[in-house]
mmCIF file of C-alpha atoms and ligand atoms in Angstrom:
data_model
loop_
_atom_site.group_PDB
_atom_site.id
_atom_site.type_symbol
_atom_site.label_atom_id
_atom_site.label_comp_id
_atom_site.label_asym_id
_atom_site.label_seq_id
_atom_site.Cartn_x
_atom_site.Cartn_y
_atom_site.Cartn_z
ATOM 1 C CA MET A 1227 1.291 13.381 21.527
ATOM 2 C CA ILE A 1228 -0.666 16.578 22.102
ATOM 3 C CA LYS A 1229 -2.981 17.923 24.752
ATOM 4 C CA GLN A 1230 -5.622 20.230 23.329
ATOM 5 C CA LYS A 1231 -7.692 22.842 25.134
ATOM 6 C CA LYS A 1232 -10.726 21.200 26.732
ATOM 7 C CA THR A 1233 -12.761 24.407 26.881
ATOM 8 C CA GLY A 1234 -15.560 24.933 24.391
ATOM 9 C CA GLN A 1235 -15.545 27.489 21.614
ATOM 10 C CA LEU A 1236 -17.574 30.659 21.475
ATOM 11 C CA ILE A 1237 -19.233 30.918 18.075
ATOM 12 C CA VAL A 1238 -20.827 34.182 16.994
ATOM 13 C CA ILE A 1239 -23.294 33.892 14.126
ATOM 14 C CA SER A 1240 -24.742 36.954 12.447
ATOM 15 C CA ALA A 1241 -26.988 37.291 9.431
ATOM 16 C CA PRO A 1242 -29.568 39.656 8.051
ATOM 17 C CA SER A 1243 -33.074 38.941 9.312
ATOM 18 C CA GLY A 1244 -34.689 36.412 6.954
ATOM 19 C CA SER A 1245 -31.465 34.735 5.812
ATOM 20 C CA GLY A 1246 -32.442 31.472 7.488
ATOM 21 C CA LYS A 1247 -29.810 31.533 10.227
ATOM 22 C CA GLY A 1248 -32.303 30.253 12.812
ATOM 23 C CA THR A 1249 -32.889 27.087 10.741
ATOM 24 C CA ILE A 1250 -29.150 26.614 10.207
ATOM 25 C CA ILE A 1251 -28.463 26.948 13.932
ATOM 26 C CA HIS A 1252 -31.284 24.521 14.701
ATOM 27 C CA GLY A 1253 -29.715 21.984 12.304
ATOM 28 C CA LEU A 1254 -26.340 22.519 13.916
ATOM 29 C CA LEU A 1255 -27.725 21.900 17.414
ATOM 30 C CA GLU A 1256 -29.350 18.673 16.158
ATOM 31 C CA LYS A 1257 -26.005 17.506 14.772
ATOM 32 C CA ASN A 1258 -23.872 18.482 17.754
ATOM 33 C CA LYS A 1259 -25.299 17.675 21.140
ATOM 34 C CA ASN A 1260 -22.296 19.359 22.735
ATOM 35 C CA THR A 1261 -23.391 22.750 21.430
ATOM 36 C CA TRP A 1262 -25.497 25.202 23.412
ATOM 37 C CA LEU A 1263 -27.394 28.196 22.068
ATOM 38 C CA SER A 1264 -27.479 31.228 24.335
ATOM 39 C CA VAL A 1265 -31.017 32.605 24.746
ATOM 40 C CA SER A 1266 -31.062 36.385 24.373
ATOM 41 C CA THR A 1267 -33.340 38.836 26.117
ATOM 42 C CA THR A 1268 -35.353 41.272 24.002
ATOM 43 C CA SER A 1269 -37.905 44.015 24.361
ATOM 44 C CA ARG A 1270 -39.457 43.215 20.951
ATOM 45 C CA LYS A 1271 -42.940 41.712 20.868
ATOM 46 C CA PRO A 1272 -43.048 37.913 20.384
ATOM 47 C CA ARG A 1273 -43.896 36.717 16.855
ATOM 48 C CA THR A 1274 -46.276 33.805 16.288
ATOM 49 C CA ASN A 1275 -43.379 31.340 15.957
ATOM 50 C CA ASP A 1276 -41.586 32.624 19.075
ATOM 51 C CA ILE A 1277 -41.502 30.475 22.193
ATOM 52 C CA PRO A 1278 -40.838 32.562 25.328
ATOM 53 C CA GLY A 1279 -37.770 31.283 27.170
ATOM 54 C CA VAL A 1280 -36.686 29.275 24.093
ATOM 55 C CA THR A 1281 -36.318 31.735 21.220
ATOM 56 C CA TYR A 1282 -35.960 34.754 23.527
ATOM 57 C CA ASN A 1283 -36.701 35.916 27.017
ATOM 58 C CA PHE A 1284 -39.255 38.641 26.393
ATOM 59 C CA VAL A 1285 -39.298 41.658 28.682
ATOM 60 C CA SER A 1286 -40.664 45.217 28.489
ATOM 61 C CA LYS A 1287 -38.445 48.145 27.502
ATOM 62 C CA GLU A 1288 -38.435 49.295 31.136
ATOM 63 C CA GLU A 1289 -37.452 45.842 32.406
ATOM 64 C CA PHE A 1290 -34.649 45.682 29.843
ATOM 65 C CA GLU A 1291 -33.307 49.069 30.967
ATOM 66 C CA LYS A 1292 -33.391 47.882 34.573
ATOM 67 C CA LEU A 1293 -31.368 44.772 33.553
ATOM 68 C CA ILE A 1294 -28.793 47.024 31.814
ATOM 69 C CA LYS A 1295 -28.344 48.982 35.046
ATOM 70 C CA GLU A 1296 -27.930 45.707 36.950
ATOM 71 C CA ASN A 1297 -25.036 44.746 34.622
ATOM 72 C CA HIS A 1298 -26.957 41.670 33.461
ATOM 73 C CA PHE A 1299 -25.617 41.657 29.887
ATOM 74 C CA LEU A 1300 -22.345 40.611 28.256
ATOM 75 C CA GLU A 1301 -23.404 42.867 25.364
ATOM 76 C CA TYR A 1302 -26.622 44.521 24.248
ATOM 77 C CA THR A 1303 -27.840 46.706 21.429
ATOM 78 C CA ASN A 1304 -30.828 48.582 20.100
ATOM 79 C CA TYR A 1305 -31.808 47.038 16.778
ATOM 80 C CA ALA A 1306 -34.717 48.209 14.622
ATOM 81 C CA GLY A 1307 -36.234 49.985 17.626
ATOM 82 C CA ASN A 1308 -35.949 47.115 20.113
ATOM 83 C CA TYR A 1309 -33.412 46.088 22.708
ATOM 84 C CA TYR A 1310 -31.569 42.775 22.361
ATOM 85 C CA GLY A 1311 -28.964 41.484 24.826
ATOM 86 C CA THR A 1312 -26.821 38.453 25.661
ATOM 87 C CA PRO A 1313 -27.173 37.601 29.355
ATOM 88 C CA LYS A 1314 -23.852 36.885 31.077
ATOM 89 C CA GLY A 1315 -25.579 33.944 32.756
ATOM 90 C CA THR A 1316 -24.171 30.522 32.072
ATOM 91 C CA ILE A 1317 -21.924 31.175 29.055
ATOM 92 C CA LYS A 1318 -18.603 30.800 30.924
ATOM 93 C CA GLU A 1319 -19.871 27.791 32.827
ATOM 94 C CA LYS A 1320 -20.815 26.025 29.559
ATOM 95 C CA LEU A 1321 -17.486 26.892 27.912
ATOM 96 C CA ASP A 1322 -15.546 25.622 30.946
ATOM 97 C CA LYS A 1323 -17.497 22.358 30.731
ATOM 98 C CA GLY A 1324 -16.230 21.957 27.160
ATOM 99 C CA MET A 1325 -19.492 22.880 25.445
ATOM 100 C CA ASP A 1326 -19.471 25.066 22.345
ATOM 101 C CA VAL A 1327 -21.658 28.132 22.811
ATOM 102 C CA ILE A 1328 -23.470 29.883 19.966
ATOM 103 C CA LEU A 1329 -24.429 33.547 20.129
ATOM 104 C CA GLU A 1330 -26.906 34.524 17.435
ATOM 105 C CA ILE A 1331 -26.473 38.283 17.417
ATOM 106 C CA GLU A 1332 -26.247 41.257 15.043
ATOM 107 C CA ILE A 1333 -23.028 43.015 13.947
ATOM 108 C CA GLU A 1334 -22.739 45.617 16.699
ATOM 109 C CA GLY A 1335 -23.053 42.902 19.350
ATOM 110 C CA ALA A 1336 -20.553 40.757 17.419
ATOM 111 C CA SER A 1337 -18.063 43.605 17.349
ATOM 112 C CA ASN A 1338 -18.444 44.068 21.147
ATOM 113 C CA ILE A 1339 -17.874 40.316 21.677
ATOM 114 C CA LYS A 1340 -14.744 40.529 19.499
ATOM 115 C CA LYS A 1341 -13.302 43.058 21.957
ATOM 116 C CA LEU A 1342 -14.151 40.815 24.913
ATOM 117 C CA VAL A 1343 -13.314 37.415 23.362
ATOM 118 C CA PRO A 1344 -11.021 37.905 20.335
ATOM 119 C CA GLU A 1345 -10.516 34.142 19.901
ATOM 120 C CA ALA A 1346 -14.255 33.560 19.288
ATOM 121 C CA ILE A 1347 -15.270 32.320 15.828
ATOM 122 C CA PHE A 1348 -17.223 34.872 13.803
ATOM 123 C CA ILE A 1349 -19.475 33.494 11.058
ATOM 124 C CA PHE A 1350 -21.718 35.509 8.757
ATOM 125 C CA ILE A 1351 -24.647 33.844 6.962
ATOM 126 C CA LEU A 1352 -25.832 35.362 3.695
ATOM 127 C CA PRO A 1353 -29.028 34.761 1.724
ATOM 128 C CA PRO A 1354 -28.429 33.837 -1.952
ATOM 129 C CA SER A 1355 -29.620 37.350 -2.956
ATOM 130 C CA LEU A 1356 -31.275 40.444 -1.516
ATOM 131 C CA LYS A 1357 -34.395 39.626 -3.575
ATOM 132 C CA VAL A 1358 -34.676 36.291 -1.768
ATOM 133 C CA LEU A 1359 -34.231 38.118 1.537
ATOM 134 C CA VAL A 1360 -37.137 40.518 0.855
ATOM 135 C CA LYS A 1361 -39.318 37.612 -0.335
ATOM 136 C CA ARG A 1362 -38.582 35.681 2.870
ATOM 137 C CA LEU A 1363 -39.333 38.718 5.053
ATOM 138 C CA LYS A 1364 -42.629 39.292 3.193
ATOM 139 C CA LYS A 1365 -43.565 35.599 3.445
ATOM 140 C CA ARG A 1366 -42.940 35.637 7.195
ATOM 141 C CA GLY A 1367 -45.867 38.069 7.338
ATOM 142 C CA THR A 1368 -44.995 39.261 10.830
ATOM 143 C CA ASP A 1369 -43.622 42.706 10.009
ATOM 144 C CA SER A 1370 -45.280 45.750 8.433
ATOM 145 C CA LYS A 1371 -43.991 47.141 5.095
ATOM 146 C CA GLU A 1372 -42.104 49.865 7.002
ATOM 147 C CA LYS A 1373 -40.521 47.317 9.332
ATOM 148 C CA ILE A 1374 -39.464 45.141 6.352
ATOM 149 C CA LEU A 1375 -37.892 48.190 4.719
ATOM 150 C CA GLU A 1376 -36.102 49.043 7.974
ATOM 151 C CA ARG A 1377 -34.793 45.469 8.253
ATOM 152 C CA PHE A 1378 -33.760 45.541 4.590
ATOM 153 C CA HIS A 1379 -31.740 48.745 5.142
ATOM 154 C CA GLN A 1380 -30.203 47.157 8.212
ATOM 155 C CA ALA A 1381 -29.338 44.035 6.170
ATOM 156 C CA TYR A 1382 -27.718 46.196 3.508
ATOM 157 C CA LYS A 1383 -25.588 47.900 6.162
ATOM 158 C CA GLU A 1384 -24.660 44.551 7.731
ATOM 159 C CA ILE A 1385 -23.559 42.987 4.455
ATOM 160 C CA ASN A 1386 -20.964 45.739 4.142
ATOM 161 C CA GLU A 1387 -19.451 44.667 7.452
ATOM 162 C CA ILE A 1388 -18.711 41.057 6.405
ATOM 163 C CA SER A 1389 -14.957 41.621 6.372
ATOM 164 C CA LYS A 1390 -15.007 41.846 10.184
ATOM 165 C CA TYR A 1391 -16.006 38.170 10.316
ATOM 166 C CA ASN A 1392 -13.768 35.095 9.915
ATOM 167 C CA TYR A 1393 -16.138 33.111 7.675
ATOM 168 C CA VAL A 1394 -19.075 33.653 5.359
ATOM 169 C CA VAL A 1395 -21.609 30.965 4.403
ATOM 170 C CA VAL A 1396 -24.234 31.487 1.687
ATOM 171 C CA ASN A 1397 -27.520 29.811 2.539
ATOM 172 C CA ASP A 1398 -28.743 28.672 -0.884
ATOM 173 C CA ASP A 1399 -28.985 25.028 0.126
ATOM 174 C CA LEU A 1400 -29.916 24.480 3.765
ATOM 175 C CA ASP A 1401 -28.175 21.098 4.338
ATOM 176 C CA GLU A 1402 -25.032 22.333 2.637
ATOM 177 C CA ALA A 1403 -25.039 25.521 4.713
ATOM 178 C CA ILE A 1404 -25.386 23.468 7.945
ATOM 179 C CA ASP A 1405 -22.520 21.189 6.820
ATOM 180 C CA LYS A 1406 -20.326 24.197 6.088
ATOM 181 C CA VAL A 1407 -20.877 25.829 9.487
ATOM 182 C CA ASP A 1408 -20.292 22.434 11.142
ATOM 183 C CA ALA A 1409 -17.064 21.992 9.162
ATOM 184 C CA ILE A 1410 -15.850 25.469 10.196
ATOM 185 C CA ILE A 1411 -16.379 24.656 13.886
ATOM 186 C CA LYS A 1412 -14.642 21.267 13.529
ATOM 187 C CA ALA A 1413 -11.692 22.771 11.656
ATOM 188 C CA GLU A 1414 -11.315 25.494 14.294
ATOM 189 C CA LYS A 1415 -10.888 22.761 16.921
ATOM 190 C CA CYS A 1416 -7.747 21.607 15.051
ATOM 191 C CA ARG A 1417 -6.040 24.997 15.181
ATOM 192 C CA VAL A 1418 -2.522 24.823 16.576
ATOM 193 C CA ASP A 1419 -3.274 27.602 19.020
ATOM 194 C CA ARG A 1420 -5.679 25.200 20.738
ATOM 195 C CA ILE A 1421 -2.700 22.969 21.614
ATOM 196 C CA GLU A 1422 -1.786 23.310 25.275
ATOM 197 C CA GLU A 1423 1.096 20.845 25.358
ATOM 198 C CA VAL A 1424 3.143 18.680 23.003
ATOM 199 C CA PHE A 1425 4.728 15.631 24.634
ATOM 200 C CA VAL A 1426 6.640 12.480 23.695
ATOM 201 C CA ASP A 1427 4.385 9.502 24.394
ATOM 202 C CA THR A 1428 6.945 6.748 23.556
ATOM 203 C CA LYS A 1429 10.515 6.593 24.895
ATOM 204 C CA GLU A 1430 13.376 5.796 22.527
ATOM 205 C CA GLU A 1431 14.082 2.445 24.292
ATOM 206 C CA GLU A 1432 10.484 1.412 23.621
ATOM 207 C CA ILE A 1433 10.901 2.270 19.944
ATOM 208 C CA HIS A 1434 14.052 0.065 19.851
ATOM 209 C CA GLU A 1435 12.086 -2.746 21.506
ATOM 210 C CA LEU A 1436 9.313 -2.372 18.949
ATOM 211 C CA LEU A 1437 11.846 -2.538 16.119
ATOM 212 C CA MET A 1438 13.470 -5.635 17.648
ATOM 213 C CA GLU A 1439 10.033 -7.298 17.901
ATOM 214 C CA ASP A 1440 9.558 -6.764 14.176
ATOM 215 C CA GLU A 1441 12.949 -8.328 13.505
ATOM 216 C CA LYS A 1442 12.055 -11.375 15.620
ATOM 217 C CA ASP A 1443 8.775 -11.729 13.709
ATOM 218 C CA PHE A 1444 10.701 -11.436 10.462
ATOM 219 C CA ASP A 1445 13.193 -14.169 11.533
ATOM 220 C CA ASN A 1446 10.363 -16.429 12.671
ATOM 221 C CA GLU A 1447 8.614 -15.978 9.349
ATOM 222 C CA LYS A 1448 11.825 -16.928 7.506
ATOM 223 C CA LEU A 1449 12.265 -19.926 9.789
ATOM 224 C CA SER A 1450 8.751 -21.161 9.172
ATOM 225 C CA GLU A 1451 9.282 -20.710 5.429
ATOM 226 C CA LYS A 1452 12.388 -22.946 5.651
ATOM 227 C CA ILE A 1453 10.554 -25.595 7.668
ATOM 228 C CA ASP A 1454 7.773 -25.643 5.065
HETATM 229 P P1 5GP B 2982 -35.175 39.233 15.343
HETATM 230 O O1 5GP B 2982 -36.069 40.348 15.779
HETATM 231 O O2 5GP B 2982 -35.286 38.981 13.871
HETATM 232 O O3 5GP B 2982 -35.360 37.985 16.173
HETATM 233 O O4 5GP B 2982 -33.658 39.692 15.608
HETATM 234 C C1 5GP B 2982 -33.185 40.887 15.099
HETATM 235 C C2 5GP B 2982 -31.657 40.904 15.198
HETATM 236 O O5 5GP B 2982 -31.221 40.934 16.557
HETATM 237 C C3 5GP B 2982 -31.023 39.658 14.585
HETATM 238 O O6 5GP B 2982 -29.955 40.088 13.738
HETATM 239 C C4 5GP B 2982 -30.486 38.907 15.770
HETATM 240 O O7 5GP B 2982 -29.336 38.138 15.441
HETATM 241 C C5 5GP B 2982 -30.150 40.034 16.711
HETATM 242 N N1 5GP B 2982 -30.042 39.614 18.121
HETATM 243 C C6 5GP B 2982 -30.748 38.662 18.754
HETATM 244 N N2 5GP B 2982 -30.341 38.557 20.025
HETATM 245 C C7 5GP B 2982 -29.341 39.450 20.197
HETATM 246 C C8 5GP B 2982 -28.493 39.787 21.303
HETATM 247 O O8 5GP B 2982 -28.574 39.249 22.388
HETATM 248 N N3 5GP B 2982 -27.562 40.765 21.079
HETATM 249 C C9 5GP B 2982 -27.438 41.397 19.882
HETATM 250 N N4 5GP B 2982 -26.478 42.305 19.777
HETATM 251 N N5 5GP B 2982 -28.205 41.086 18.840
HETATM 252 C C10 5GP B 2982 -29.156 40.128 18.982
#
């Protein structure tokens, strides 16, 4: 009856640092094998839980600036004193293959992607409260007090930008938050603007034939009732 777009969807997920978006995205990737997470490049120093090439591609500030000049990035930004960028790389290839692609980026990057790909899905993840956010950042133990304060200010700024996104998910229960993001992506696949073609898959004659078949069955049933 309908032919839907086979290309994947670009999903942009933003959240203040410490809101648990990494864990949500990990859960989402576990659930949907057809989803691919783009690995960003950054000039920030790896944290203990970072895996080079998996969580980020780590480069020096100079290397990052060289990559900017070489037009390597779809978008990039300077966040809390470090560069972060989405490599153009394989994103289009994955989307063309029908895979959904997740970009886990901050608001400025998201707003640049919106200009490039307006049909992308923009999701914002929120912690249950700012207190919880600070507690999580402190518990992570990877940033100094000044850095935590800087990230907190950044988070405060970001929260005021939520209206630029299509969806917001509060991460107070991890499984529920994963289910919600999953449901958003699934619902987006049913949007009418993803329909490429509507066609009639059964001709009228065939419908008549089908109706006649039913009548025959009905007559046969009556006949067998009489014989009984
Ligand atoms: P973190 O240092 O906590 O890993 O990341 C800091 C912020 O940078 C997070 O909000 C994260 O989403 C964002 N970020 C990570 N990669 C990129 C990227 O490629 N582009 C942009 N614009 N932001 C990114």
